[in-house]
Tab-separated table of C-alpha atoms and ligand atoms in Angstrom:
chain	number	residue	atom	x	y	z
A	1	UNK	CA	-114.264	88.780	150.832
A	2	UNK	CA	-112.687	92.214	151.608
A	3	UNK	CA	-111.889	92.740	155.253
A	4	UNK	CA	-114.499	93.916	157.554
A	5	UNK	CA	-114.489	97.704	158.182
A	6	UNK	CA	-114.857	98.650	161.887
A	7	UNK	CA	-115.828	102.059	163.881
A	8	UNK	CA	-115.324	103.111	167.315
A	9	UNK	CA	-117.499	105.196	169.045
A	10	UNK	CA	-117.083	106.636	172.567
A	11	UNK	CA	-119.619	108.496	174.439
A	12	UNK	CA	-119.186	110.737	177.556
A	13	UNK	CA	-119.249	114.508	178.489
A	14	UNK	CA	-115.838	113.838	180.505
A	15	UNK	CA	-114.189	112.572	177.026
A	16	UNK	CA	-115.668	115.456	175.133
A	17	UNK	CA	-114.503	118.019	177.596
A	18	UNK	CA	-110.941	116.448	177.725
A	19	UNK	CA	-111.137	115.680	181.474
A	20	UNK	CA	-110.897	111.913	180.916
A	21	UNK	CA	-108.482	110.234	178.283
A	22	UNK	CA	-110.334	108.000	175.998
A	23	UNK	CA	-108.382	104.881	176.678
A	24	UNK	CA	-111.260	102.621	175.725
A	25	UNK	CA	-110.928	103.472	172.092
A	26	UNK	CA	-107.183	102.783	172.028
A	27	UNK	CA	-107.878	99.269	173.685
A	28	UNK	CA	-110.552	98.329	171.125
A	29	UNK	CA	-108.480	99.357	168.341
A	30	UNK	CA	-105.669	97.604	169.547
A	31	UNK	CA	-107.992	94.381	169.908
A	32	UNK	CA	-109.105	94.929	166.353
A	33	UNK	CA	-105.681	95.360	164.875
A	34	UNK	CA	-104.451	92.225	166.699
A	35	UNK	CA	-107.112	90.100	164.634
A	36	UNK	CA	-106.032	92.111	161.370
A	37	UNK	CA	-109.008	94.572	161.510
A	38	UNK	CA	-108.141	98.229	161.187
A	39	UNK	CA	-110.761	100.650	162.630
A	40	UNK	CA	-111.284	103.248	160.048
A	41	UNK	CA	-113.173	105.765	162.218
A	42	UNK	CA	-112.873	106.790	165.641
A	43	UNK	CA	-115.658	109.029	166.927
A	44	UNK	CA	-116.248	110.769	170.267
A	45	UNK	CA	-119.421	112.452	171.323
A	46	UNK	CA	-120.637	114.226	174.140
A	47	UNK	CA	-123.801	113.116	176.398
A	48	UNK	CA	-126.002	114.459	173.820
A	49	UNK	CA	-128.681	111.967	172.009
A	50	UNK	CA	-128.680	113.829	168.750
A	51	UNK	CA	-124.842	113.811	168.441
A	52	UNK	CA	-124.742	110.148	169.333
A	53	UNK	CA	-127.415	109.469	166.836
A	54	UNK	CA	-125.585	111.415	164.196
A	55	UNK	CA	-122.410	109.415	165.000
A	56	UNK	CA	-124.019	106.089	164.905
A	57	UNK	CA	-125.540	107.188	161.519
A	58	UNK	CA	-122.307	108.032	160.220
A	59	UNK	CA	-120.552	104.848	161.653
A	60	UNK	CA	-123.208	102.799	159.973
A	61	UNK	CA	-122.427	104.351	156.726
A	62	UNK	CA	-118.452	103.769	156.777
A	63	UNK	CA	-118.423	100.340	158.705
A	64	UNK	CA	-119.888	96.994	159.042
A	65	UNK	CA	-118.777	96.766	162.840
A	66	UNK	CA	-119.521	99.599	165.102
A	67	UNK	CA	-118.261	99.352	168.679
A	68	UNK	CA	-119.685	101.787	171.158
A	69	UNK	CA	-118.783	102.478	174.721
A	70	UNK	CA	-120.175	104.637	177.455
A	71	UNK	CA	-123.631	106.096	178.063
A	72	UNK	CA	-125.245	102.908	179.345
A	73	UNK	CA	-125.477	104.219	183.031
A	74	UNK	CA	-128.674	104.889	185.146
A	75	UNK	CA	-128.443	108.716	185.079
A	76	UNK	CA	-130.244	111.267	182.896
A	77	UNK	CA	-127.135	112.029	180.872
A	78	UNK	CA	-126.778	108.234	179.676
A	79	UNK	CA	-128.330	108.308	176.239
A	80	UNK	CA	-126.828	105.443	174.234
A	81	UNK	CA	-129.861	103.245	174.476
A	82	UNK	CA	-132.214	106.160	173.518
A	83	UNK	CA	-130.160	106.880	170.708
A	84	UNK	CA	-130.155	103.434	169.206
A	85	UNK	CA	-133.935	102.830	169.792
A	86	UNK	CA	-134.290	106.050	167.639
A	87	UNK	CA	-131.929	104.811	164.997
A	88	UNK	CA	-133.637	101.750	164.897
A	89	UNK	CA	-137.043	103.251	164.849
A	90	UNK	CA	-138.228	101.166	167.873
A	91	UNK	CA	-139.356	101.521	171.302
A	92	UNK	CA	-137.530	100.359	174.497
A	93	UNK	CA	-139.073	97.563	176.357
A	94	UNK	CA	-137.955	95.823	179.663
A	95	UNK	CA	-135.777	93.015	179.682
A	96	UNK	CA	-136.620	90.910	182.454
A	97	UNK	CA	-133.613	88.705	182.484
A	98	UNK	CA	-131.570	91.890	182.677
A	99	UNK	CA	-133.474	93.386	185.376
A	100	UNK	CA	-133.264	90.149	187.393
A	101	UNK	CA	-129.416	90.093	186.942
A	102	UNK	CA	-129.105	93.809	188.044
A	103	UNK	CA	-131.229	93.200	191.208
A	104	UNK	CA	-129.290	90.255	191.903
A	105	UNK	CA	-125.941	92.362	191.161
A	106	UNK	CA	-126.997	94.557	194.085
A	107	UNK	CA	-128.369	91.928	196.319
A	108	UNK	CA	-124.842	90.161	196.103
A	109	UNK	CA	-123.377	93.482	197.667
A	110	UNK	CA	-126.100	93.701	200.268
A	111	UNK	CA	-127.840	96.622	198.470
A	112	UNK	CA	-131.186	97.180	197.128
A	113	UNK	CA	-131.400	98.233	193.470
A	114	UNK	CA	-132.483	101.812	192.969
A	115	UNK	CA	-135.519	102.739	190.699
A	116	UNK	CA	-133.122	104.349	188.391
A	117	UNK	CA	-131.344	101.180	187.543
A	118	UNK	CA	-134.189	99.921	185.807
A	119	UNK	CA	-133.660	101.925	182.901
A	120	UNK	CA	-130.480	99.820	182.611
A	121	UNK	CA	-132.705	96.786	181.813
A	122	UNK	CA	-134.340	98.394	178.709
A	123	UNK	CA	-133.770	97.199	175.355
A	124	UNK	CA	-134.472	98.355	172.103
A	125	UNK	CA	-137.102	96.053	170.246
A	126	UNK	CA	-135.305	93.942	167.829
A	127	UNK	CA	-131.948	94.426	169.829
A	128	UNK	CA	-130.520	91.939	172.118
A	129	UNK	CA	-128.973	92.339	175.598
A	130	UNK	CA	-125.286	91.329	176.440
A	131	UNK	CA	-124.971	90.185	180.118
A	132	UNK	CA	-122.234	91.946	182.456
A	133	UNK	CA	-121.222	89.960	185.251
A	134	UNK	CA	-118.845	92.460	186.681
A	135	UNK	CA	-120.955	95.564	186.739
A	136	UNK	CA	-124.630	96.592	186.628
A	137	UNK	CA	-125.134	97.807	182.999
A	138	UNK	CA	-125.664	94.924	180.378
A	139	UNK	CA	-124.652	95.756	176.748
A	140	UNK	CA	-126.789	95.833	173.832
A	141	UNK	CA	-126.104	94.325	170.333
A	142	UNK	CA	-128.202	95.246	167.453
A	143	UNK	CA	-127.861	94.342	163.572
A	144	UNK	CA	-128.813	97.337	161.417
A	145	UNK	CA	-128.932	96.628	157.548
A	146	UNK	CA	-126.685	93.670	158.199
A	147	UNK	CA	-124.055	95.540	160.158
A	148	UNK	CA	-123.228	95.075	163.854
A	149	UNK	CA	-123.669	97.677	166.400
A	150	UNK	CA	-122.511	96.705	170.056
A	151	UNK	CA	-122.913	98.900	172.791
A	152	UNK	CA	-120.659	98.456	176.070
A	153	UNK	CA	-120.225	100.170	179.247
A	154	UNK	CA	-117.848	103.190	179.712
A	155	UNK	CA	-116.251	101.796	182.646
A	156	UNK	CA	-112.959	100.367	181.213
A	157	UNK	CA	-112.598	97.266	183.185
A	158	UNK	CA	-116.360	96.293	182.534
A	159	UNK	CA	-116.079	97.189	178.697
A	160	UNK	CA	-112.813	94.973	178.396
A	161	UNK	CA	-114.591	92.245	179.954
A	162	UNK	CA	-117.545	92.515	177.627
A	163	UNK	CA	-115.537	92.752	174.682
A	164	UNK	CA	-113.876	89.564	175.709
A	165	UNK	CA	-117.128	87.943	176.700
A	166	UNK	CA	-119.197	88.764	173.884
A	167	UNK	CA	-117.268	90.045	171.049
A	168	UNK	CA	-113.738	88.530	170.994
A	169	UNK	CA	-114.850	85.059	170.162
A	170	UNK	CA	-117.274	86.150	167.050
A	171	UNK	CA	-114.589	88.266	165.766
A	172	UNK	CA	-112.246	85.181	165.973
A	173	UNK	CA	-114.625	83.123	164.135
A	174	UNK	CA	-115.562	85.774	161.561
A	175	UNK	CA	-111.944	86.233	160.698
A	176	UNK	CA	-110.788	82.600	161.125
A	177	UNK	CA	-107.953	83.688	162.958
A	178	UNK	CA	-107.404	83.018	166.766
A	179	UNK	CA	-105.032	85.235	168.759
A	180	UNK	CA	-103.844	84.438	172.211
A	181	UNK	CA	-101.226	86.786	173.720
A	182	UNK	CA	-99.097	86.974	176.922
A	183	UNK	CA	-96.947	89.308	178.578
A	184	UNK	CA	-93.889	88.444	180.489
A	185	UNK	CA	-92.383	91.172	182.879
A	186	UNK	CA	-88.371	91.104	183.627
A	187	UNK	CA	-86.413	93.153	185.771
A	188	UNK	CA	-82.688	93.883	185.955
A	189	UNK	CA	-81.608	94.334	182.328
A	190	UNK	CA	-82.314	96.676	179.639
A	191	UNK	CA	-84.538	96.311	176.698
A	192	UNK	CA	-81.539	95.682	174.199
A	193	UNK	CA	-79.929	93.289	176.458
A	194	UNK	CA	-83.048	91.204	176.714
A	195	UNK	CA	-83.730	91.421	172.920
A	196	UNK	CA	-79.989	90.244	172.459
A	197	UNK	CA	-80.521	87.324	174.953
A	198	UNK	CA	-83.875	86.495	172.894
A	199	UNK	CA	-82.185	86.293	169.624
A	200	UNK	CA	-83.885	84.258	166.978
A	201	UNK	CA	-86.924	84.301	168.942
A	202	UNK	CA	-87.496	87.854	168.147
A	203	UNK	CA	-87.501	87.277	164.380
A	204	UNK	CA	-90.417	89.242	162.650
A	205	UNK	CA	-91.634	86.205	160.631
A	206	UNK	CA	-91.854	84.086	163.646
A	207	UNK	CA	-95.395	82.614	165.041
A	208	UNK	CA	-95.803	83.231	167.816
A	209	UNK	CA	-94.206	86.893	167.495
A	210	UNK	CA	-92.132	87.928	170.330
A	211	UNK	CA	-91.534	91.619	171.017
A	212	UNK	CA	-90.365	93.899	173.798
A	213	UNK	CA	-91.748	97.066	175.443
A	214	UNK	CA	-90.533	99.260	178.262
A	215	UNK	CA	-92.689	101.194	180.599
A	216	UNK	CA	-91.451	102.544	183.802
A	217	UNK	CA	-88.114	100.834	183.784
A	218	UNK	CA	-89.877	97.489	183.431
A	219	UNK	CA	-88.956	95.473	180.263
A	220	UNK	CA	-91.823	93.496	179.226
A	221	UNK	CA	-91.679	90.583	176.473
A	222	UNK	CA	-95.212	90.334	174.579
A	223	UNK	CA	-95.892	87.191	172.765
A	224	UNK	CA	-98.697	86.840	170.267
A	225	UNK	CA	-99.763	83.477	168.993
A	226	UNK	CA	-101.865	83.286	166.017
A	227	UNK	CA	-103.610	80.251	164.812
A	228	UNK	CA	-106.821	78.671	162.966
A	229	UNK	CA	-108.257	77.490	166.248
A	230	UNK	CA	-108.105	78.020	170.022
A	231	UNK	CA	-105.971	75.170	171.167
A	232	UNK	CA	-103.387	75.450	168.592
A	233	UNK	CA	-103.075	79.307	169.570
A	234	UNK	CA	-102.640	78.542	173.281
A	235	UNK	CA	-100.411	75.507	172.945
A	236	UNK	CA	-98.005	77.477	170.652
A	237	UNK	CA	-98.433	80.541	173.127
A	238	UNK	CA	-97.277	78.343	176.060
A	239	UNK	CA	-94.567	76.671	174.026
A	240	UNK	CA	-92.978	80.140	173.190
A	241	UNK	CA	-93.651	81.335	176.942
A	242	UNK	CA	-91.500	78.375	178.005
A	243	UNK	CA	-88.635	79.172	175.678
A	244	UNK	CA	-88.786	82.837	176.654
A	245	UNK	CA	-88.675	81.825	180.256
A	246	UNK	CA	-85.677	79.181	179.805
A	247	UNK	CA	-83.672	82.057	178.110
A	248	UNK	CA	-84.293	84.858	180.660
A	249	UNK	CA	-84.431	82.768	183.823
A	250	UNK	CA	-84.624	84.822	186.681
A	251	UNK	CA	-85.078	87.942	185.040
A	252	UNK	CA	-88.610	86.961	184.461
A	253	UNK	CA	-90.782	88.147	187.720
A	254	UNK	CA	-94.125	87.816	186.248
A	255	UNK	CA	-97.057	87.394	183.730
A	256	UNK	CA	-99.869	89.549	182.400
A	257	UNK	CA	-101.080	91.989	185.262
A	258	UNK	CA	-98.527	90.634	187.920
A	259	UNK	CA	-96.390	93.465	189.349
A	260	UNK	CA	-92.993	93.161	191.071
A	261	UNK	CA	-94.408	93.886	194.317
A	262	UNK	CA	-96.914	91.084	193.938
A	263	UNK	CA	-94.229	88.670	193.062
A	264	UNK	CA	-92.109	89.693	196.304
A	265	UNK	CA	-95.406	89.318	198.162
A	266	UNK	CA	-96.342	85.845	196.954
A	267	UNK	CA	-92.575	84.938	197.464
A	268	UNK	CA	-92.637	86.233	201.208
A	269	UNK	CA	-96.043	84.734	201.775
A	270	UNK	CA	-94.685	81.119	200.440
A	271	UNK	CA	-91.749	81.364	202.560
A	272	UNK	CA	-93.555	82.400	205.631
A	273	UNK	CA	-91.340	85.495	206.257
A	274	UNK	CA	-92.098	89.038	206.900
A	275	UNK	CA	-90.786	92.616	205.620
A	276	UNK	CA	-90.347	95.944	207.060
A	277	UNK	CA	-88.665	98.913	205.189
A	278	UNK	CA	-86.929	102.122	205.706
A	279	UNK	CA	-87.318	104.648	203.134
A	280	UNK	CA	-85.498	107.868	202.382
A	281	UNK	CA	-85.567	108.985	198.662
A	282	UNK	CA	-88.680	106.848	198.052
A	283	UNK	CA	-90.792	108.568	200.875
A	284	UNK	CA	-93.167	105.851	201.392
A	285	UNK	CA	-93.562	104.791	197.783
A	286	UNK	CA	-92.187	101.334	198.426
A	287	UNK	CA	-94.594	100.802	201.276
A	288	UNK	CA	-97.423	102.238	198.785
A	289	UNK	CA	-96.256	99.704	196.269
A	290	UNK	CA	-96.034	96.783	198.490
A	291	UNK	CA	-99.724	97.506	200.092
A	292	UNK	CA	-101.168	98.191	196.756
A	293	UNK	CA	-101.829	94.149	196.756
A	294	UNK	CA	-104.463	92.868	198.765
A	295	UNK	CA	-103.524	90.366	201.601
A	296	UNK	CA	-100.136	92.326	202.139
A	297	UNK	CA	-100.769	92.425	205.885
A	298	UNK	CA	-99.651	88.690	205.881
A	299	UNK	CA	-96.280	89.602	205.199
A	300	UNK	CA	-95.876	93.448	205.228
A	301	UNK	CA	-95.055	94.770	208.836
A	302	UNK	CA	-94.676	98.497	207.969
A	303	UNK	CA	-91.859	100.998	207.811
A	304	UNK	CA	-90.336	104.444	208.439
A	305	UNK	CA	-90.235	107.148	206.174
A	306	UNK	CA	-86.760	108.774	207.696
A	307	UNK	CA	-86.212	111.770	205.320
A	308	UNK	CA	-84.259	113.912	207.545
A	309	UNK	CA	-80.664	112.540	209.009
A	310	UNK	CA	-82.167	113.293	212.410
A	311	UNK	CA	-84.856	110.836	211.772
A	312	UNK	CA	-82.428	108.207	210.449
A	313	UNK	CA	-80.385	108.790	213.744
A	314	UNK	CA	-83.341	108.796	216.171
A	315	UNK	CA	-85.758	106.254	214.835
A	316	UNK	CA	-83.091	103.727	213.144
A	317	UNK	CA	-80.208	104.301	215.305
A	318	UNK	CA	-77.922	105.111	212.276
A	319	UNK	CA	-74.780	106.711	213.635
A	320	UNK	CA	-74.086	110.523	213.371
A	321	UNK	CA	-70.583	109.659	212.399
A	322	UNK	CA	-71.537	107.338	209.417
A	323	UNK	CA	-73.719	110.182	207.748
A	324	UNK	CA	-70.741	112.793	208.658
A	325	UNK	CA	-68.177	110.672	207.043
A	326	UNK	CA	-70.013	109.059	204.107
A	327	UNK	CA	-72.963	111.348	203.417
A	328	UNK	CA	-76.637	110.259	203.951
A	329	UNK	CA	-76.573	108.544	200.284
A	330	UNK	CA	-73.842	106.277	200.916
A	331	UNK	CA	-73.355	102.466	201.384
A	332	UNK	CA	-72.915	102.430	205.148
A	333	UNK	CA	-75.908	104.652	205.861
A	334	UNK	CA	-78.098	102.528	203.662
A	335	UNK	CA	-76.824	99.510	205.461
A	336	UNK	CA	-77.352	101.096	208.866
A	337	UNK	CA	-81.007	101.868	208.112
A	338	UNK	CA	-81.751	98.367	206.998
A	339	UNK	CA	-80.057	96.905	210.362
A	340	UNK	CA	-81.965	99.657	212.222
A	341	UNK	CA	-85.245	98.399	210.795
A	342	UNK	CA	-84.359	94.694	212.111
A	343	UNK	CA	-83.654	96.312	215.445
A	344	UNK	CA	-86.781	98.053	215.930
A	345	UNK	CA	-89.089	95.213	214.501
A	346	UNK	CA	-89.743	91.698	214.325
A	347	UNK	CA	-89.239	91.377	210.354
A	348	UNK	CA	-87.301	88.731	208.758
A	349	UNK	CA	-86.314	91.094	205.936
A	350	UNK	CA	-85.683	94.869	205.775
A	351	UNK	CA	-85.086	97.140	202.829
A	352	UNK	CA	-83.602	100.429	203.058
A	353	UNK	CA	-83.477	103.153	200.164
A	354	UNK	CA	-81.363	106.412	200.137
A	355	UNK	CA	-80.498	108.448	197.194
A	356	UNK	CA	-80.836	111.684	195.319
A	357	UNK	CA	-84.040	111.886	193.346
A	358	UNK	CA	-83.415	115.210	191.995
A	359	UNK	CA	-83.705	117.553	190.268
A	360	UNK	CA	-81.268	119.295	192.587
A	361	UNK	CA	-78.916	117.793	195.115
A	362	UNK	CA	-76.610	116.152	192.780
A	363	UNK	CA	-72.878	116.615	192.803
A	364	UNK	CA	-69.865	115.431	190.753
A	365	UNK	CA	-69.257	112.172	192.863
A	366	UNK	CA	-72.940	111.686	193.427
A	367	UNK	CA	-75.001	112.905	190.267
A	368	UNK	CA	-78.922	112.947	190.525
A	369	UNK	CA	-79.851	109.555	190.284
A	370	UNK	CA	-77.386	107.804	192.774
A	371	UNK	CA	-79.253	105.465	194.978
A	372	UNK	CA	-78.066	103.041	197.720
A	373	UNK	CA	-80.218	100.273	198.437
A	374	UNK	CA	-79.894	97.702	201.075
A	375	UNK	CA	-81.268	94.502	202.282
A	376	UNK	CA	-80.842	93.022	205.810
A	377	UNK	CA	-81.846	89.521	206.604
A	378	UNK	CA	-82.261	87.998	210.026
A	379	UNK	CA	-80.537	84.515	209.687
A	380	UNK	CA	-81.584	81.588	211.642
A	381	UNK	CA	-78.885	81.894	213.911
A	382	UNK	CA	-80.127	85.529	214.986
A	383	UNK	CA	-77.216	86.953	213.017
A	384	UNK	CA	-78.049	89.793	210.546
A	385	UNK	CA	-76.714	89.538	207.012
A	386	UNK	CA	-76.673	92.783	204.882
A	387	UNK	CA	-76.006	93.449	201.389
A	388	UNK	CA	-76.155	96.746	199.497
A	389	UNK	CA	-76.385	97.901	195.836
A	390	UNK	CA	-75.317	101.187	194.035
A	391	UNK	CA	-77.631	102.105	191.298
A	392	UNK	CA	-77.355	105.565	189.219
A	393	UNK	CA	-80.786	105.654	187.689
A	394	UNK	CA	-81.894	107.820	184.707
A	395	UNK	CA	-85.017	109.792	184.377
A	396	UNK	CA	-86.825	112.617	186.346
A	397	UNK	CA	-87.576	112.612	190.026
A	398	UNK	CA	-90.587	110.657	189.907
A	399	UNK	CA	-88.834	107.881	187.683
A	400	UNK	CA	-85.760	107.877	189.915
A	401	UNK	CA	-88.168	107.192	192.751
A	402	UNK	CA	-90.108	104.432	191.303
A	403	UNK	CA	-86.958	102.579	189.763
A	404	UNK	CA	-85.373	102.994	193.364
A	405	UNK	CA	-88.462	101.182	194.667
A	406	UNK	CA	-88.493	98.404	191.880
A	407	UNK	CA	-84.573	97.794	192.339
A	408	UNK	CA	-85.309	97.346	196.265
A	409	UNK	CA	-88.154	94.891	195.476
A	410	UNK	CA	-85.920	93.249	192.953
A	411	UNK	CA	-83.039	92.761	195.407
A	412	UNK	CA	-85.593	91.008	197.936
A	413	UNK	CA	-86.882	89.136	195.200
A	414	UNK	CA	-83.607	87.551	194.175
A	415	UNK	CA	-82.863	86.958	197.829
A	416	UNK	CA	-85.953	84.926	198.996
B	501	ATP	P1	-122.148	102.445	182.498
B	501	ATP	O1	-120.664	102.101	182.578
B	501	ATP	O2	-122.989	102.249	183.488
B	501	ATP	O3	-122.349	102.308	180.951
B	501	ATP	P2	-121.406	104.891	181.584
B	501	ATP	O4	-121.199	104.282	180.314
B	501	ATP	O5	-122.243	106.151	181.462
B	501	ATP	O6	-121.938	104.032	182.626
B	501	ATP	P3	-119.598	106.601	182.502
B	501	ATP	O7	-120.357	106.869	183.643
B	501	ATP	O8	-119.717	107.535	181.608
B	501	ATP	O9	-119.967	105.363	182.093
B	501	ATP	O10	-118.099	106.325	182.862
B	501	ATP	C1	-117.866	105.726	183.855
B	501	ATP	C2	-116.369	105.567	184.336
B	501	ATP	O11	-115.719	105.116	183.101
B	501	ATP	C3	-115.802	107.169	184.321
B	501	ATP	O12	-114.796	107.206	185.321
B	501	ATP	C4	-115.249	107.635	182.842
B	501	ATP	O13	-114.531	108.595	183.224
B	501	ATP	C5	-114.784	106.204	182.567
B	501	ATP	N1	-114.673	106.056	181.026
B	501	ATP	C6	-115.773	106.292	180.361
B	501	ATP	N2	-115.606	106.196	178.973
B	501	ATP	C7	-114.183	106.084	178.937
B	501	ATP	C8	-113.403	105.863	177.919
B	501	ATP	N3	-113.654	105.986	176.529
B	501	ATP	N4	-112.286	105.772	178.172
B	501	ATP	C9	-111.737	105.798	179.283
B	501	ATP	N5	-112.449	105.948	180.496
B	501	ATP	C10	-113.803	106.274	180.487
B	502	MG	MG1	-121.387	108.393	180.735
């Protein structure tokens, strides 16, 4: 049997206008590719019923599986269901189970359903609804001339959830191949070092397949397991995860969606310790990353953004002499900032950052990207232990700041 042909159709004015980048199509194409299916056609239309209809017709002439995202919302410009009904030559009819589910979704949030949302429970006669536990818009599945059309919400998180819930399993069954994948995130070594350490594990003819990617200074190890059934795919995946972890050890900080800040937060939480920060070159980014995690108030106390030298002196008691003799970007100043935080707060740990983010401000001895980070720790005998690290980081201003924040988090992660 020849491989199934697939097409992806994304709908929305904001996509057609270039205001929103179409990440749904890229994500879906990747999901298909992982299962050995190539999408031969990607289409984008505005919120325009005749354009949606024409795109659906073309996609049906080219492919057996058509994945559609967007235009299922409650407003006037959400036209996917109308285009689909027109294509099928049928009417829309109310699907009571979907209406009840939408009403319940609002009720759980203590809101009443607006009249407008009722349209989201309208299903073309002959099609079926796909429930959406994470949003209001159910999806729609139709079989047209033996070809599957699957309409999903435009909101990326809802779309992904619906794909995993209603489409992935059926595709696995159809292709006779089950794919399970995981990502392990590392910090502290470059991609080539990680590849070197993984060695034979990265052979291209291996299953599960192991590969590396880098994004924003974090090297991630992707593991993709393929088998004839779910238990085999999952157990092979877990075995390889174990092998990768044993090779990389402490370099691995998290899996899948886990961030470095989450990992640090979890460790602080488990240890019952608290953290405060003093930031110069990161200007609050460290605090931002830490507070991105819900529940961070349990371990993160707060911090100081001491950008000017006078603030480092006045707020954190950094001696003027240290700045004069060593410069603001120096080991003594980073350490004094971290000590200053413990002097001004009850925190158990203090992180401090000071560096040259660029593009200006660099010199021969201290080029752009020169960063000192320090960690101060209050010991059980009330003494303070301080350690500092020098980094010379590549990248533009935004990258230097992000890498600095990550390096600081990693210093703490390794210390707890
Ligand atoms: P519903 O989710 O109720 O079906 P909808 O499908 O009309 O509504 P929109 O209101 O068009 O969804 O979009 C909701 C959000 O999802 C917007 O922020 C939009 O930019 C985003 N979005 C929609 N389609 C895509 C896409 N293909 N790629 C990335 N983001 C998208
Ligand atoms: Mg829309």
